XYZ file of C-alpha atoms in Angstrom:
776
model
C -88.250 -212.806 75.463
C -87.537 -210.201 72.823
C -86.771 -206.729 74.118
C -86.261 -204.662 70.982
C -89.287 -202.411 71.590
C -88.193 -199.196 73.302
C -89.725 -198.362 76.661
C -91.929 -195.283 76.438
C -94.991 -194.257 78.405
C -97.237 -193.478 75.447
C -95.583 -195.036 72.415
C -94.547 -198.389 70.980
C -91.252 -197.691 69.214
C -89.083 -199.781 66.934
C -85.776 -198.041 66.239
C -83.823 -199.628 63.405
C -85.572 -202.253 61.335
C -85.724 -205.777 62.764
C -86.849 -207.879 59.775
C -86.658 -211.086 61.802
C -89.285 -209.636 64.158
C -91.381 -207.877 61.534
C -94.466 -210.046 62.023
C -94.295 -209.328 65.753
C -94.087 -205.588 65.150
C -96.972 -205.791 62.689
C -99.060 -207.326 65.484
C -97.974 -204.857 68.150
C -98.651 -201.777 66.040
C -101.992 -202.918 64.624
C -104.755 -200.359 64.342
C -108.503 -200.819 64.883
C -111.662 -198.895 65.689
C -114.198 -201.569 66.608
C -115.420 -201.926 63.006
C -112.304 -202.300 60.901
C -108.666 -202.987 61.628
C -105.340 -203.905 60.134
C -101.861 -205.015 61.007
C -98.935 -202.606 60.748
C -97.964 -203.737 57.247
C -95.954 -201.402 55.041
C -97.802 -199.341 52.462
C -95.155 -199.964 49.817
C -94.311 -203.414 48.538
C -92.372 -205.665 50.918
C -91.113 -209.115 49.927
C -89.680 -210.025 53.331
C -91.374 -211.721 56.278
C -94.851 -210.239 56.647
C -98.404 -211.285 57.506
C -100.784 -209.019 55.587
C -103.959 -208.436 57.539
C -107.032 -206.226 57.039
C -110.224 -207.115 58.870
C -113.902 -206.126 58.945
C -115.824 -206.904 62.142
C -118.472 -209.604 61.960
C -117.464 -210.884 58.507
C -116.404 -214.530 58.472
C -116.217 -217.710 56.444
C -117.402 -221.159 57.640
C -114.387 -223.257 56.725
C -115.353 -226.917 56.420
C -114.183 -228.968 59.389
C -111.795 -231.669 58.209
C -111.400 -234.749 60.409
C -110.455 -238.292 59.578
C -113.444 -239.697 61.425
C -116.637 -237.926 62.371
C -118.259 -237.627 65.807
C -121.903 -236.977 66.507
C -122.357 -233.362 67.509
C -119.120 -232.313 65.857
C -119.144 -228.746 64.477
C -119.729 -228.567 60.753
C -117.241 -225.773 60.244
C -114.521 -223.652 61.796
C -115.266 -219.943 61.506
C -112.510 -217.780 60.084
C -112.290 -214.055 60.399
C -111.424 -213.093 56.867
C -108.453 -211.203 55.611
C -110.311 -208.477 53.725
C -109.212 -205.988 51.066
C -105.731 -204.549 51.315
C -106.638 -200.866 50.973
C -103.416 -199.389 52.406
C -101.178 -200.420 49.486
C -99.122 -197.833 47.577
C -96.538 -199.256 45.204
C -93.550 -196.938 44.612
C -91.281 -197.062 41.554
C -88.271 -194.807 41.062
C -87.185 -195.030 37.470
C -87.242 -198.787 36.853
C -86.700 -199.807 40.501
C -89.411 -200.777 42.982
C -89.071 -199.532 46.556
C -88.830 -202.656 48.722
C -87.166 -202.596 52.129
C -86.330 -206.264 51.727
C -83.977 -205.489 48.828
C -82.967 -201.894 49.592
C -80.215 -200.858 51.965
C -81.812 -199.325 55.030
C -79.833 -196.324 56.256
C -82.232 -195.330 59.039
C -85.601 -196.626 60.191
C -88.161 -195.869 62.902
C -91.698 -197.208 63.299
C -93.890 -195.781 66.054
C -97.399 -196.356 67.390
C -98.783 -193.389 69.334
C -101.317 -194.871 71.767
C -102.467 -191.558 73.179
C -103.816 -190.344 69.838
C -104.093 -193.622 67.969
C -101.866 -193.219 64.932
C -99.004 -195.136 63.327
C -95.943 -193.436 61.839
C -92.876 -194.659 60.031
C -89.737 -192.804 58.937
C -86.892 -194.326 56.998
C -84.098 -193.561 54.579
C -83.373 -196.288 52.040
C -80.796 -196.733 49.299
C -81.903 -198.583 46.186
C -79.529 -200.954 44.348
C -78.764 -198.102 41.931
C -77.501 -195.937 44.825
C -80.509 -193.589 44.795
C -81.447 -192.560 48.300
C -85.023 -191.788 49.294
C -86.531 -190.597 52.536
C -90.068 -191.742 53.405
C -92.408 -190.547 56.164
C -95.794 -192.193 56.658
C -98.687 -191.467 59.002
C -101.965 -193.338 59.199
C -104.956 -193.953 61.444
C -108.315 -195.713 61.512
C -110.836 -193.191 62.723
C -112.446 -194.057 66.030
C -114.748 -191.065 65.495
C -115.914 -192.348 62.083
C -115.515 -196.097 62.112
C -115.856 -196.621 58.354
C -112.841 -194.446 57.516
C -109.052 -194.697 57.496
C -106.446 -192.307 56.133
C -102.774 -192.408 55.113
C -100.303 -189.592 54.476
C -97.242 -190.886 52.640
C -94.343 -188.512 51.840
C -91.277 -189.293 49.714
C -88.214 -187.052 49.461
C -85.487 -187.545 46.833
C -82.146 -187.115 48.619
C -79.548 -187.568 45.863
C -81.314 -188.020 42.539
C -83.814 -186.708 40.029
C -85.920 -189.244 38.167
C -89.347 -190.489 37.210
C -91.534 -191.466 40.163
C -94.576 -193.696 39.797
C -97.070 -194.018 42.639
C -99.697 -196.764 42.422
C -102.295 -196.647 45.202
C -104.490 -199.732 44.975
C -107.187 -201.903 46.519
C -106.569 -205.632 46.409
C -109.384 -208.073 47.194
C -107.497 -210.980 45.651
C -106.172 -212.129 48.985
C -106.346 -215.210 51.207
C -105.903 -216.158 54.840
C -102.583 -217.500 56.029
C -104.324 -220.622 57.385
C -106.566 -221.207 54.325
C -107.010 -224.823 53.332
C -105.157 -225.495 50.078
C -104.636 -221.740 49.541
C -108.388 -221.342 49.144
C -109.699 -217.831 48.570
C -112.945 -216.603 50.034
C -113.937 -213.511 48.033
C -115.745 -213.059 44.725
C -116.000 -209.683 43.037
C -119.518 -208.266 42.749
C -118.811 -204.802 41.404
C -115.913 -202.435 40.780
C -115.460 -198.822 39.760
C -112.185 -197.076 39.082
C -111.303 -193.649 37.736
C -108.494 -191.182 38.241
C -108.198 -190.413 41.934
C -110.940 -192.743 43.131
C -111.982 -196.401 43.084
C -114.159 -199.063 44.749
C -114.541 -202.827 44.861
C -117.573 -204.671 46.229
C -116.844 -208.316 47.041
C -118.896 -211.193 48.394
C -117.843 -213.870 50.863
C -118.438 -217.361 49.584
C -121.057 -219.350 51.554
C -121.974 -216.639 54.071
C -122.608 -214.086 51.295
C -121.483 -211.049 53.272
C -120.779 -208.065 51.046
C -117.930 -205.666 51.763
C -117.134 -202.498 49.865
C -113.674 -200.980 50.106
C -112.830 -197.719 48.393
C -110.112 -195.089 48.059
C -109.757 -191.421 47.153
C -106.429 -189.736 46.465
C -104.850 -186.323 47.107
C -101.412 -185.358 45.796
C -98.963 -182.652 46.908
C -95.496 -181.496 45.851
C -93.473 -179.660 48.494
C -96.693 -179.160 50.434
C -98.697 -177.673 47.558
C -101.635 -179.461 45.863
C -100.816 -181.043 42.517
C -103.469 -181.832 39.916
C -102.943 -185.231 38.356
C -104.428 -187.673 35.898
C -103.877 -191.306 36.769
C -103.758 -194.261 34.450
C -106.157 -197.031 35.409
C -105.492 -200.669 36.229
C -108.584 -202.839 36.578
C -108.391 -206.598 36.801
C -110.455 -209.124 38.778
C -110.578 -208.140 42.463
C -107.902 -205.464 41.967
C -107.985 -201.779 41.069
C -105.199 -199.199 41.015
C -104.363 -195.663 40.016
C -100.975 -195.378 38.307
C -99.706 -191.834 38.780
C -96.618 -190.835 36.716
C -94.552 -187.996 38.189
C -91.073 -186.559 38.151
C -89.158 -185.733 41.281
C -86.071 -183.557 41.561
C -83.361 -183.916 44.161
C -84.553 -182.318 47.404
C -88.220 -182.340 46.384
C -90.980 -184.043 48.357
C -94.083 -185.735 46.992
C -96.982 -186.500 49.349
C -99.878 -188.787 48.573
C -102.907 -188.827 50.858
C -105.021 -191.946 50.591
C -108.459 -192.015 52.190
C -110.043 -195.440 52.621
C -113.529 -196.707 53.371
C -114.604 -200.244 54.331
C -118.249 -201.070 55.044
C -120.190 -204.307 55.124
C -123.689 -205.612 54.541
C -123.894 -206.209 58.281
C -124.656 -202.509 58.599
C -125.808 -201.325 55.171
C -128.105 -202.735 52.482
C -126.262 -204.737 49.840
C -127.914 -202.908 46.959
C -126.824 -199.555 48.404
C -123.371 -200.557 49.621
C -121.418 -198.896 46.817
C -123.490 -195.719 47.007
C -123.089 -195.592 50.793
C -119.322 -196.132 50.576
C -119.041 -193.235 48.124
C -121.027 -190.995 50.449
C -118.874 -191.791 53.495
C -115.635 -191.434 51.580
C -116.677 -188.140 49.948
C -117.476 -186.676 53.375
C -114.119 -187.811 54.761
C -112.256 -186.485 51.733
C -114.004 -183.138 52.070
C -112.942 -182.853 55.726
C -109.353 -183.609 54.818
C -106.620 -185.525 56.587
C -105.906 -182.997 59.343
C -109.527 -182.528 60.413
C -110.218 -186.262 60.378
C -107.151 -186.875 62.497
C -108.108 -184.121 64.932
C -111.547 -185.663 65.489
C -109.963 -189.086 65.834
C -107.393 -187.850 68.358
C -110.049 -186.076 70.409
C -112.083 -189.289 70.563
C -109.014 -191.160 71.824
C -108.302 -188.534 74.461
C -111.883 -188.908 75.707
C -111.360 -192.667 76.107
C -108.103 -192.162 77.991
C -109.793 -189.678 80.314
C -111.920 -192.459 81.800
C -109.535 -195.425 81.546
C -105.902 -194.294 81.766
C -103.591 -195.756 84.390
C -100.551 -193.710 85.383
C -97.427 -195.259 86.919
C -94.466 -193.214 88.128
C -91.084 -194.901 88.431
C -91.418 -197.883 86.092
C -91.522 -197.176 82.365
C -91.848 -200.829 81.363
C -94.895 -201.272 83.569
C -96.399 -197.987 82.357
C -95.995 -198.867 78.703
C -97.403 -202.334 79.329
C -100.668 -201.287 80.936
C -101.382 -198.557 78.400
C -100.701 -200.966 75.540
C -103.275 -203.363 76.972
C -105.886 -200.643 77.464
C -105.246 -199.244 73.987
C -105.805 -202.595 72.299
C -108.999 -203.243 74.265
C -110.455 -199.928 73.112
C -109.372 -200.579 69.515
C -111.072 -203.956 69.477
C -114.438 -203.255 71.089
C -116.449 -200.063 71.436
C -119.684 -201.623 72.667
C -121.872 -199.835 70.154
C -123.187 -202.989 68.476
C -124.590 -205.878 70.500
C -123.992 -208.222 67.539
C -120.229 -207.851 67.924
C -117.925 -209.321 70.530
C -114.216 -209.564 71.310
C -112.031 -211.968 69.355
C -108.911 -213.313 71.086
C -106.720 -211.599 68.474
C -108.990 -208.630 67.771
C -107.817 -206.891 64.605
C -104.206 -208.005 65.028
C -104.162 -211.444 63.407
C -106.066 -214.466 62.124
C -105.339 -217.078 64.790
C -108.336 -218.530 66.672
C -110.569 -217.502 63.787
C -111.420 -214.105 65.279
C -114.370 -215.673 67.042
C -115.851 -215.243 70.513
C -114.521 -217.366 73.380
C -115.339 -217.521 77.092
C -112.499 -215.039 77.523
C -114.915 -212.140 76.994
C -117.032 -212.879 80.054
C -114.193 -214.034 82.288
C -111.558 -211.451 81.441
C -112.919 -208.486 79.457
C -116.267 -207.632 81.019
C -114.772 -206.170 84.252
C -112.728 -203.626 82.271
C -115.744 -202.300 80.428
C -117.885 -202.328 83.586
C -115.461 -199.942 85.288
C -114.313 -197.724 82.425
C -117.172 -197.417 79.931
C -120.860 -196.470 79.933
C -123.048 -199.229 81.361
C -124.551 -199.911 77.919
C -121.217 -201.280 76.733
C -121.051 -204.149 79.232
C -124.798 -204.694 78.925
C -124.316 -205.241 75.191
C -121.781 -207.975 75.961
C -124.497 -209.773 77.932
C -127.088 -209.168 75.223
C -124.765 -210.824 72.729
C -125.103 -214.113 74.611
C -128.847 -213.707 75.133
C -129.306 -213.221 71.391
C -127.572 -216.574 70.896
C -129.609 -218.468 73.507
C -131.641 -220.482 70.988
C -128.434 -221.487 69.222
C -126.927 -222.529 72.560
C -129.971 -224.737 73.169
C -129.510 -226.220 69.693
C -125.824 -226.852 70.491
C -126.890 -228.677 73.636
C -129.390 -230.763 71.703
C -126.692 -231.868 69.252
C -124.831 -233.385 72.215
C -127.930 -235.087 73.594
C -129.262 -232.542 76.073
C -132.932 -231.624 76.053
C -135.736 -229.687 77.747
C -134.178 -226.308 77.000
C -130.657 -227.086 78.282
C -128.093 -224.771 76.713
C -124.429 -225.353 76.069
C -122.898 -222.129 74.883
C -120.227 -222.623 72.227
C -116.553 -222.584 73.046
C -115.993 -220.672 69.819
C -118.616 -218.875 67.796
C -119.458 -216.171 65.310
C -123.238 -216.492 65.251
C -124.080 -218.681 68.243
C -123.207 -221.998 66.595
C -120.292 -224.011 67.903
C -117.411 -223.852 65.441
C -114.393 -225.158 67.329
C -112.791 -228.220 65.767
C -110.816 -229.800 68.621
C -112.957 -232.415 70.319
C -111.372 -232.094 73.766
C -112.395 -228.431 73.720
C -115.711 -228.615 71.867
C -117.223 -231.403 73.933
C -115.382 -231.111 77.220
C -114.408 -227.539 78.103
C -117.869 -226.890 79.482
C -116.811 -224.505 82.236
C -117.472 -221.834 79.593
C -121.160 -222.133 80.478
C -120.328 -221.098 84.020
C -118.337 -218.074 82.831
C -121.398 -216.778 80.999
C -123.573 -217.245 84.072
C -120.937 -215.547 86.240
C -120.877 -212.564 83.879
C -124.559 -211.930 84.598
C -123.810 -211.993 88.326
C -120.741 -209.785 87.873
C -122.712 -207.228 85.863
C -125.544 -207.081 88.401
C -123.165 -206.944 91.356
C -121.305 -204.030 89.794
C -124.192 -202.017 88.382
C -127.026 -202.925 90.764
C -129.144 -203.616 87.672
C -131.078 -206.605 89.044
C -133.809 -205.956 86.507
C -131.543 -207.383 83.814
C -132.830 -210.720 85.099
C -136.320 -209.826 83.825
C -136.212 -211.604 81.448
C -132.837 -211.801 79.645
C -130.569 -212.783 82.520
C -132.937 -215.380 83.925
C -133.532 -217.028 80.570
C -129.801 -217.602 80.139
C -129.348 -218.791 83.734
C -132.253 -221.221 83.472
C -130.945 -222.801 80.275
C -127.414 -223.142 81.691
C -128.695 -224.596 84.971
C -130.716 -227.173 83.039
C -127.518 -228.158 81.276
C -125.625 -228.674 84.532
C -128.503 -230.692 85.990
C -128.373 -233.036 82.987
C -124.571 -233.115 82.664
C -123.919 -234.423 86.202
C -124.546 -238.014 87.173
C -124.888 -239.716 90.541
C -121.911 -241.834 91.601
C -122.938 -244.744 93.787
C -119.314 -245.263 94.771
C -118.854 -241.671 95.918
C -122.465 -241.058 96.920
C -122.076 -237.705 95.195
C -122.824 -236.026 91.891
C -119.887 -236.066 89.494
C -118.904 -234.489 86.167
C -117.001 -236.961 84.006
C -114.944 -236.464 80.846
C -114.240 -232.734 81.018
C -111.403 -230.338 80.279
C -110.926 -227.488 82.720
C -109.225 -224.150 82.046
C -105.913 -226.013 82.199
C -105.845 -227.387 78.661
C -102.729 -229.396 79.490
C -105.190 -231.876 81.044
C -107.878 -233.384 78.781
C -110.777 -235.739 79.441
C -110.490 -235.732 83.215
C -113.083 -236.501 85.848
C -114.290 -233.935 88.354
C -112.254 -230.921 87.439
C -112.618 -228.761 90.537
C -113.271 -225.502 88.686
C -115.918 -227.071 86.431
C -117.721 -228.722 89.354
C -117.475 -225.601 91.505
C -118.844 -223.216 88.883
C -121.654 -225.662 88.096
C -122.562 -225.723 91.786
C -122.414 -221.938 92.011
C -124.512 -221.413 88.861
C -127.334 -223.537 90.237
C -127.250 -221.606 93.516
C -127.239 -218.229 91.766
C -130.155 -219.229 89.560
C -132.129 -219.984 92.733
C -131.340 -216.444 93.911
C -132.535 -215.066 90.588
C -135.827 -216.954 90.900
C -136.352 -215.579 94.386
C -135.726 -212.023 93.171
C -138.087 -212.340 90.218
C -140.910 -213.862 92.255
C -140.632 -211.016 94.744
C -140.117 -208.109 92.347
C -141.448 -209.243 88.945
C -144.091 -211.861 89.675
C -145.905 -211.290 86.391
C -142.753 -211.646 84.315
C -141.779 -214.748 86.296
C -145.145 -216.297 85.576
C -144.726 -215.598 81.874
C -141.210 -217.051 81.887
C -142.416 -220.165 83.696
C -144.970 -220.732 80.981
C -142.669 -219.833 78.080
C -139.880 -222.190 79.169
C -142.105 -224.940 80.671
C -140.344 -224.411 83.973
C -141.408 -226.888 86.650
C -140.058 -224.885 89.555
C -140.630 -227.395 92.349
C -139.261 -230.381 90.451
C -136.272 -228.632 88.902
C -135.180 -226.563 91.890
C -135.446 -229.571 94.194
C -133.028 -231.399 91.925
C -130.710 -228.392 91.777
C -130.581 -228.165 95.566
C -129.552 -231.812 95.793
C -126.755 -231.250 93.278
C -125.563 -228.117 95.102
C -125.375 -230.027 98.384
C -123.887 -233.241 97.068
C -121.608 -232.357 94.148
C -118.142 -233.863 94.390
C -115.336 -231.337 94.909
C -112.081 -233.369 94.941
C -110.097 -232.682 98.118
C -106.946 -234.010 99.748
C -107.166 -234.090 103.524
C -103.412 -234.405 104.020
C -102.509 -231.365 101.924
C -105.741 -229.615 102.895
C -106.344 -228.473 99.313
C -108.904 -228.951 96.574
C -107.448 -231.074 93.801
C -107.492 -229.837 90.232
C -109.222 -233.106 89.312
C -109.445 -236.684 90.435
C -106.020 -238.301 90.312
C -103.971 -235.100 90.094
C -101.648 -236.325 92.856
C -100.785 -239.406 90.774
C -98.603 -237.119 88.648
C -94.822 -236.941 89.047
C -94.975 -233.643 90.920
C -91.887 -231.730 89.860
C -91.960 -227.920 89.904
C -91.506 -225.841 86.770
C -88.083 -224.771 88.036
C -86.822 -228.214 86.983
C -87.798 -227.720 83.329
C -84.749 -226.751 81.212
C -85.299 -223.252 79.786
C -84.617 -224.512 76.256
C -87.740 -226.703 76.538
C -90.063 -223.771 77.188
C -92.740 -223.115 76.121
C -93.788 -226.729 76.464
C -96.405 -226.590 73.725
C -93.686 -225.773 71.203
C -91.145 -228.314 72.439
C -92.882 -231.294 74.032
C -95.165 -233.924 72.556
C -98.798 -233.627 73.569
C -98.579 -237.034 75.245
C -95.735 -235.826 77.447
C -97.604 -232.655 78.370
C -100.751 -234.577 79.343
C -98.786 -236.874 81.633
C -96.945 -234.010 83.309
C -98.165 -232.008 86.327
C -97.693 -228.730 84.524
C -100.580 -226.307 84.420
C -101.149 -224.012 81.465
C -103.193 -221.432 83.378
C -105.160 -220.831 86.557
C -107.613 -223.701 87.035
C -108.361 -224.493 90.671
C -107.074 -220.985 91.379
C -109.578 -219.616 88.846
C -112.362 -220.700 91.193
C -110.627 -219.253 94.217
C -110.405 -215.955 92.340
C -114.062 -215.949 91.255
C -115.397 -217.085 94.615
C -112.856 -215.344 96.814
C -115.520 -214.373 99.353
C -116.077 -218.053 100.150
C -112.487 -218.738 101.244
C -110.265 -217.174 103.874
C -106.822 -215.853 103.008
C -105.030 -218.827 104.524
C -106.971 -221.158 102.252
C -106.139 -219.069 99.196
C -102.485 -218.887 100.220
C -102.286 -222.642 100.743
C -103.682 -223.307 97.268
C -101.489 -220.671 95.643
C -98.378 -222.129 97.300
C -99.270 -225.581 95.990
C -100.365 -224.836 92.419
C -98.284 -221.877 91.280
C -94.959 -223.813 91.287
C -96.499 -226.234 88.739
C -97.907 -223.469 86.527
C -96.025 -222.662 83.322
C -98.239 -219.646 82.470
C -98.278 -220.637 78.807
C -101.779 -219.316 78.444
C -102.077 -215.565 78.089
C -104.931 -215.790 80.619
C -102.739 -217.135 83.417
C -100.443 -214.450 84.904
C -103.292 -211.976 85.480
C -105.286 -214.271 87.784
C -102.151 -215.227 89.674
C -101.267 -211.530 90.090
C -104.620 -210.830 91.738
C -104.354 -213.775 94.113
C -100.717 -213.028 94.942
C -101.755 -209.463 95.801
C -104.641 -210.648 97.969
C -102.375 -212.849 100.092
C -99.620 -210.262 100.381
C -97.081 -211.744 97.943
C -96.154 -208.321 96.652
C -92.982 -209.247 94.749
C -94.620 -212.253 93.118
C -97.585 -210.080 92.146
C -95.264 -207.541 90.519
C -93.317 -210.240 88.667
C -96.479 -211.787 87.245
C -97.993 -208.385 86.476
C -95.014 -207.533 84.260
C -95.488 -210.839 82.495
C -99.151 -210.207 81.715
C -98.682 -206.514 80.905
C -95.755 -207.132 78.555
C -96.794 -210.577 77.310
C -96.950 -209.381 73.696
C -94.511 -206.486 73.884
C -91.736 -208.862 74.945
C -93.176 -211.940 73.157
C -93.003 -214.087 76.298
C -94.644 -217.133 74.705
C -93.061 -216.790 71.263
C -96.422 -216.316 69.541
C -97.038 -212.568 69.145
C -96.333 -212.846 65.409
C -99.775 -214.472 65.059
C -101.417 -211.445 66.670
C -101.778 -209.929 70.119
C -103.665 -211.558 72.987
C -106.551 -209.098 73.207
C -108.788 -210.896 75.666
C -105.997 -211.422 78.193
C -105.527 -207.654 78.165
C -108.742 -207.324 80.103
C -107.124 -209.659 82.612
C -104.094 -207.355 82.725
C -106.366 -204.460 83.681
C -107.877 -206.651 86.402
C -104.400 -207.600 87.590
C -103.636 -203.937 88.154
C -106.918 -202.656 89.564
C -107.953 -205.761 91.532
C -104.370 -206.726 92.342
C -102.428 -203.585 93.245
C -105.579 -201.503 93.806
C -107.332 -204.249 95.749
C -110.674 -203.264 94.216
C -113.680 -205.444 94.968
C -117.450 -204.984 95.019
C -119.117 -206.257 98.173
C -122.490 -205.505 99.737
C -123.325 -202.930 97.056
C -120.171 -200.952 97.806
C -116.871 -200.683 95.998
C -113.863 -201.372 98.196
C -110.118 -200.858 97.876
C -107.045 -202.245 99.649
C -104.103 -200.778 97.699
C -100.409 -201.484 97.934
C -97.566 -200.181 95.797
C -94.743 -202.258 94.284
C -91.358 -201.335 95.719
C -90.028 -200.020 92.394
C -92.861 -197.551 91.860
C -93.110 -194.010 93.171
C -96.874 -193.718 92.655
C -99.786 -194.824 90.527
C -103.311 -193.667 89.744
C -106.358 -195.192 88.070
C -110.032 -194.364 87.600
C -113.192 -196.411 87.869
C -116.855 -195.664 87.382
C -119.215 -197.145 89.946
C -122.974 -196.663 89.884
C -122.879 -193.130 88.555
C -119.788 -191.990 90.465
C -116.303 -191.563 89.019
C -113.443 -192.256 91.406
C -109.753 -191.542 90.957
C -107.482 -193.622 93.160
C -104.027 -192.124 93.789
C -101.426 -194.215 95.614
C -97.893 -193.299 96.626
C -95.457 -194.674 99.165
C -97.049 -192.661 101.986
C -100.774 -192.479 101.435
C -103.858 -193.372 99.455
C -106.042 -190.562 98.145
C -109.439 -191.287 96.613
C -111.107 -188.439 94.751
C -114.785 -188.378 93.909
C -114.878 -186.635 90.528
C -118.662 -186.789 90.228
C -121.499 -184.673 91.574
C -122.933 -187.373 93.821
C -121.855 -188.648 97.220
C -120.588 -192.220 97.452
C -120.015 -194.680 100.285
C -116.925 -196.870 99.790
C -114.755 -199.212 101.834
C -111.030 -198.530 102.191
C -108.873 -201.037 104.064
C -112.049 -202.553 105.580
C -113.242 -199.182 106.909
C -116.313 -197.457 105.474
C -115.780 -193.928 104.192
C -118.218 -191.443 102.715
C -116.869 -189.167 99.988
C -118.899 -186.131 99.081
C -119.379 -184.792 95.587
C -116.075 -183.383 94.269
C -114.379 -184.290 97.573
C -111.515 -186.586 98.492
C -110.262 -188.665 101.381
C -106.702 -189.561 102.352
C -105.394 -192.378 104.540
C -101.903 -193.749 105.208
C -100.778 -196.524 102.853
C -100.859 -199.958 104.455
C -98.103 -202.494 103.940
C -99.746 -205.810 103.027
C -96.684 -207.951 102.387
C -96.783 -211.577 103.522
C -93.409 -212.479 102.021
C -90.276 -213.465 103.905
């Protein structure tokens, strides 16, 4: 763990420069607005440890898959989110010296991300090798009110010298990804324009042929007053710059404002991209920095109004949850059904920036409860739009008759993950997509989503499960062989409990969907039957047999479901026996050793108990938690959140708090020594669930939202908000009571500690806090 980030309720603060952690800080203080994003790189040149990163949503490159021997059905490429134009750069020269914090003496330094209003600031005093001291203050944001625009205000003050000052704001498209094969570059210049105070580059992605236009416009001030200037021009392939010669006297300040635009051919016609970029940038420039920032800040405050969580008495926990919520909002706004949520969002390149099953399993609940219903509906539409591709993916692996296998990793619906044990075997992802449809309908009451989009996806997934199982004569049951469950520290196993269980559930839920459609949308059901050649009697009869006879590995002595066949053959030693210096295992052990160990990367069997909690009593959940958690190393970012919820449900309050801090501060404290690659955006949805479903005890049952709150011992109080079917509820919890306010103009019936309660419009109810602890 690294604990150099200061605890603060609304800010991420680095006091004093920590060059050894700079890549981590760049990840933590990344900015995004759903369309564009970038890491917290310095504007001026920096030759120390850094991972430059600027990203445009939806733009990717299909990097050729390289394997020593090919497998039928293997993905042709691995999709990479591309490092796009560096538009934030401003080179600074004082006399003949370049400002570079890697070579200068740093006298003072502070970098700060304001999450409440969404801006990044930096203040430092540096001494150059010549002894000249300069003070720099920077402020920048990516507008969440105008998602094509970003702005920077960069102020330099001469403290002990007078000299020539040269500022060179630039746009650099001559960049590459950190993980590029053989330092390959992905961009070709299409067009460029540069003049004093303004410039643009249009570049094309090789193979996919996306076009992106990035542009800049410049303002200049001395001691707060506008300064006219004429810049020299630098124009070389994929690079443009203004070179602005100035003089600065001791005590004087020079401020450069740089307005940036980045748009892509995903949203604008290629032949009008440059013209459109100019139009957007001119409008932003006309508004000016202060007005743009005001609109941006107001948009952030509106988001916090519906999604903020307030904790009194624990600054680390407060900072953690707000950081997670902030990054979720930065990554996905829900305005475009073609976009989804990459595991690193706009904070890094790892995992290719593509869509994983994480979205459905961990992010959807956050948007269901905190955003307009269209946002979560667009997440479902994303998968429906890719249904034909999912059927094609299934066909490549030998499945037919409309069976769909959704990709483990994708940009456009095609599978593009290049690890065989994931691509071919981690098929529980299909179940997560089916469960998301159920989760959405359960929460919103929008059963009509089944007609036709939801049903079409469920049918194709159910056909996959029906073909993927096989009948075992030895077991006299249906089995699923050669799979990888959520626990990726086990590959190519037979009968992973979670995979088998979610397959069984998906088939049963699809039967429910058919029943609903036949009763409520008979005409649409008839059309769907014809369109998809659905032989209802034959197929549903087979599904019912699988539901009844699927093998769910179980040990009678321990009275638990086994993670997979043969799990008890492991040398079952708890994680407490692993020397701390050997953690995390994936950075210290061989893969062979990991696979032979009992150690679990993330919730696996417990993932099913979380999803299907209504099917198991608390004693069953507790028994499984007590068995599996001691073997769980939580080396997946998706692990502590699920364990927090289950620990809360069974009354393990201290364990729930411990694991909550781990998920909430996973990146802030760099628990798994991997934040430098980027933050774990999708697990942040799980962190929100850990809080609201764990401490708040929120569930949806029988068309009602229910709560069973408790409060960690260290906290004085907490409060959160959720939207539910048109009502907005604020849940306030302190050590004495629970107060639920209905902030909407409609009455709502809820359940609180298993008792129904009706809350009128703009009314509240209060009940004594219950102590749920089950710990010794």
